[in-house]
XYZ file of C-alpha atoms in Angstrom:
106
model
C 14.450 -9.358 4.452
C 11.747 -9.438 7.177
C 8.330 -10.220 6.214
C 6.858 -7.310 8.242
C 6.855 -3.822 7.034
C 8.402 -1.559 8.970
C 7.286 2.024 8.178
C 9.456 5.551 8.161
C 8.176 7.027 11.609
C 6.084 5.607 14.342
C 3.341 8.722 13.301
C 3.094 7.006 9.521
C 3.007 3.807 11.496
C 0.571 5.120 13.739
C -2.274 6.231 11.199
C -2.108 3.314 8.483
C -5.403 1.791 9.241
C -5.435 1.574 13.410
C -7.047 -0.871 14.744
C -10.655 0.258 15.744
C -12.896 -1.458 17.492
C -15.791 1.221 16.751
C -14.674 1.269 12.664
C -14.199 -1.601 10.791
C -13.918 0.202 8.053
C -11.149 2.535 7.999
C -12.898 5.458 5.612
C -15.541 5.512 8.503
C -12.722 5.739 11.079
C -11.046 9.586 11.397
C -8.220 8.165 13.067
C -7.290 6.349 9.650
C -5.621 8.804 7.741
C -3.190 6.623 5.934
C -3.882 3.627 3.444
C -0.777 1.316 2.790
C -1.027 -1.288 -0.138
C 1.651 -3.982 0.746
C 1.478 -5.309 -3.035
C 2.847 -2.222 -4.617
C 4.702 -1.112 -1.291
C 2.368 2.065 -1.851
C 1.361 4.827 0.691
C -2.521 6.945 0.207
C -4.145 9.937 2.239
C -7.868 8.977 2.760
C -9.935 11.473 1.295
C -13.560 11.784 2.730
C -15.289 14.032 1.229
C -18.402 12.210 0.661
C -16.698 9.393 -1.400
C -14.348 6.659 -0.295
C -10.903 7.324 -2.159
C -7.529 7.646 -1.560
C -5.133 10.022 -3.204
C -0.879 8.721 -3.410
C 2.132 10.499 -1.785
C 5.158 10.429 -2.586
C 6.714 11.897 1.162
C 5.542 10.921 4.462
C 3.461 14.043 5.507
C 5.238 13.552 9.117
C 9.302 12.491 9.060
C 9.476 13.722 4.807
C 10.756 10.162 4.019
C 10.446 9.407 0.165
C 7.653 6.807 -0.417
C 7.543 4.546 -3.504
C 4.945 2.892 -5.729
C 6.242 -0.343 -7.259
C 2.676 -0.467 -9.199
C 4.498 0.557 -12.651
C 7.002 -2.766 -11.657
C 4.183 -4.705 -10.958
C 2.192 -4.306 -14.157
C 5.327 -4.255 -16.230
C 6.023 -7.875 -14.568
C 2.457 -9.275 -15.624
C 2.917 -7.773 -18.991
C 5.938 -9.949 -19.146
C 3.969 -12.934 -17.985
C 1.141 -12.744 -20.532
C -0.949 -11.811 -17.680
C -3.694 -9.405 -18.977
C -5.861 -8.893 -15.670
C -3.234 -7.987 -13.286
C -5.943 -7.558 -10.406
C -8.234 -10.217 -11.393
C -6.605 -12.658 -13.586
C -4.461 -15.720 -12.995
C -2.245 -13.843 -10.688
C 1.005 -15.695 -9.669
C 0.809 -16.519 -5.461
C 3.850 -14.492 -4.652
C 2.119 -11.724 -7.247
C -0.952 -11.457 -4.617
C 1.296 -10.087 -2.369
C 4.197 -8.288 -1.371
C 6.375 -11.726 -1.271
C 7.312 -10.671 -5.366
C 8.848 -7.126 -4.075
C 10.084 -8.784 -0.902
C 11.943 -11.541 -2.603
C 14.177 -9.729 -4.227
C 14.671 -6.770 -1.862
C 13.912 -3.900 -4.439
């Protein structure tokens, strides 16, 4: 499988934090409407209402593709490991990424 992620429509590609030179950080940036987190293969809508957040979806708001959060996998897997800080502890390599989803093309 290819390395790069290759989202459902070029609008959800479009949105999932652009490039701005103005904006480093994408809750300060309006044209960032879409957070992706390659470790759980996850998709978020930026919420800015005074706070920086992010709340899940489960459909792309644009093309209605079904989205999936492999964060219930990913926890289950450290479980399995012994690993009791998932986020912070001694995290597997391939665990820091999206190379342990990747690998075996869930």
């Amino acid at each position: 499988m290819s390395q790069e992620k290759v989202h459902c429509c070029d609008i959800m590609a479009k949105y999932i934090e652009p490039n701005c030179a103005h904006h480093p950080n994408p809750f300060d940036c309006e044209d960032a409407l879409v957070k992706y987190n390659p470790r759980f293969d996850s998709y978020a809508l930026y919420a800015r209402f005074g706070s920086t957040w992010v709340t899940s979806i489960n459909y792309c708001p644009w093309c209605g593709d079904k989205k999936r959060d492999l964060s219930d996998l990913y926890f289950d897997r450290m479980d399995a490991m012994g690993i009791e800080d998932a986020l912070s502890g001694e995290v597997p390599e391939a665990f820091q990424t999206a190379k342990w989803w990747r690998d075996e093309d869930l």
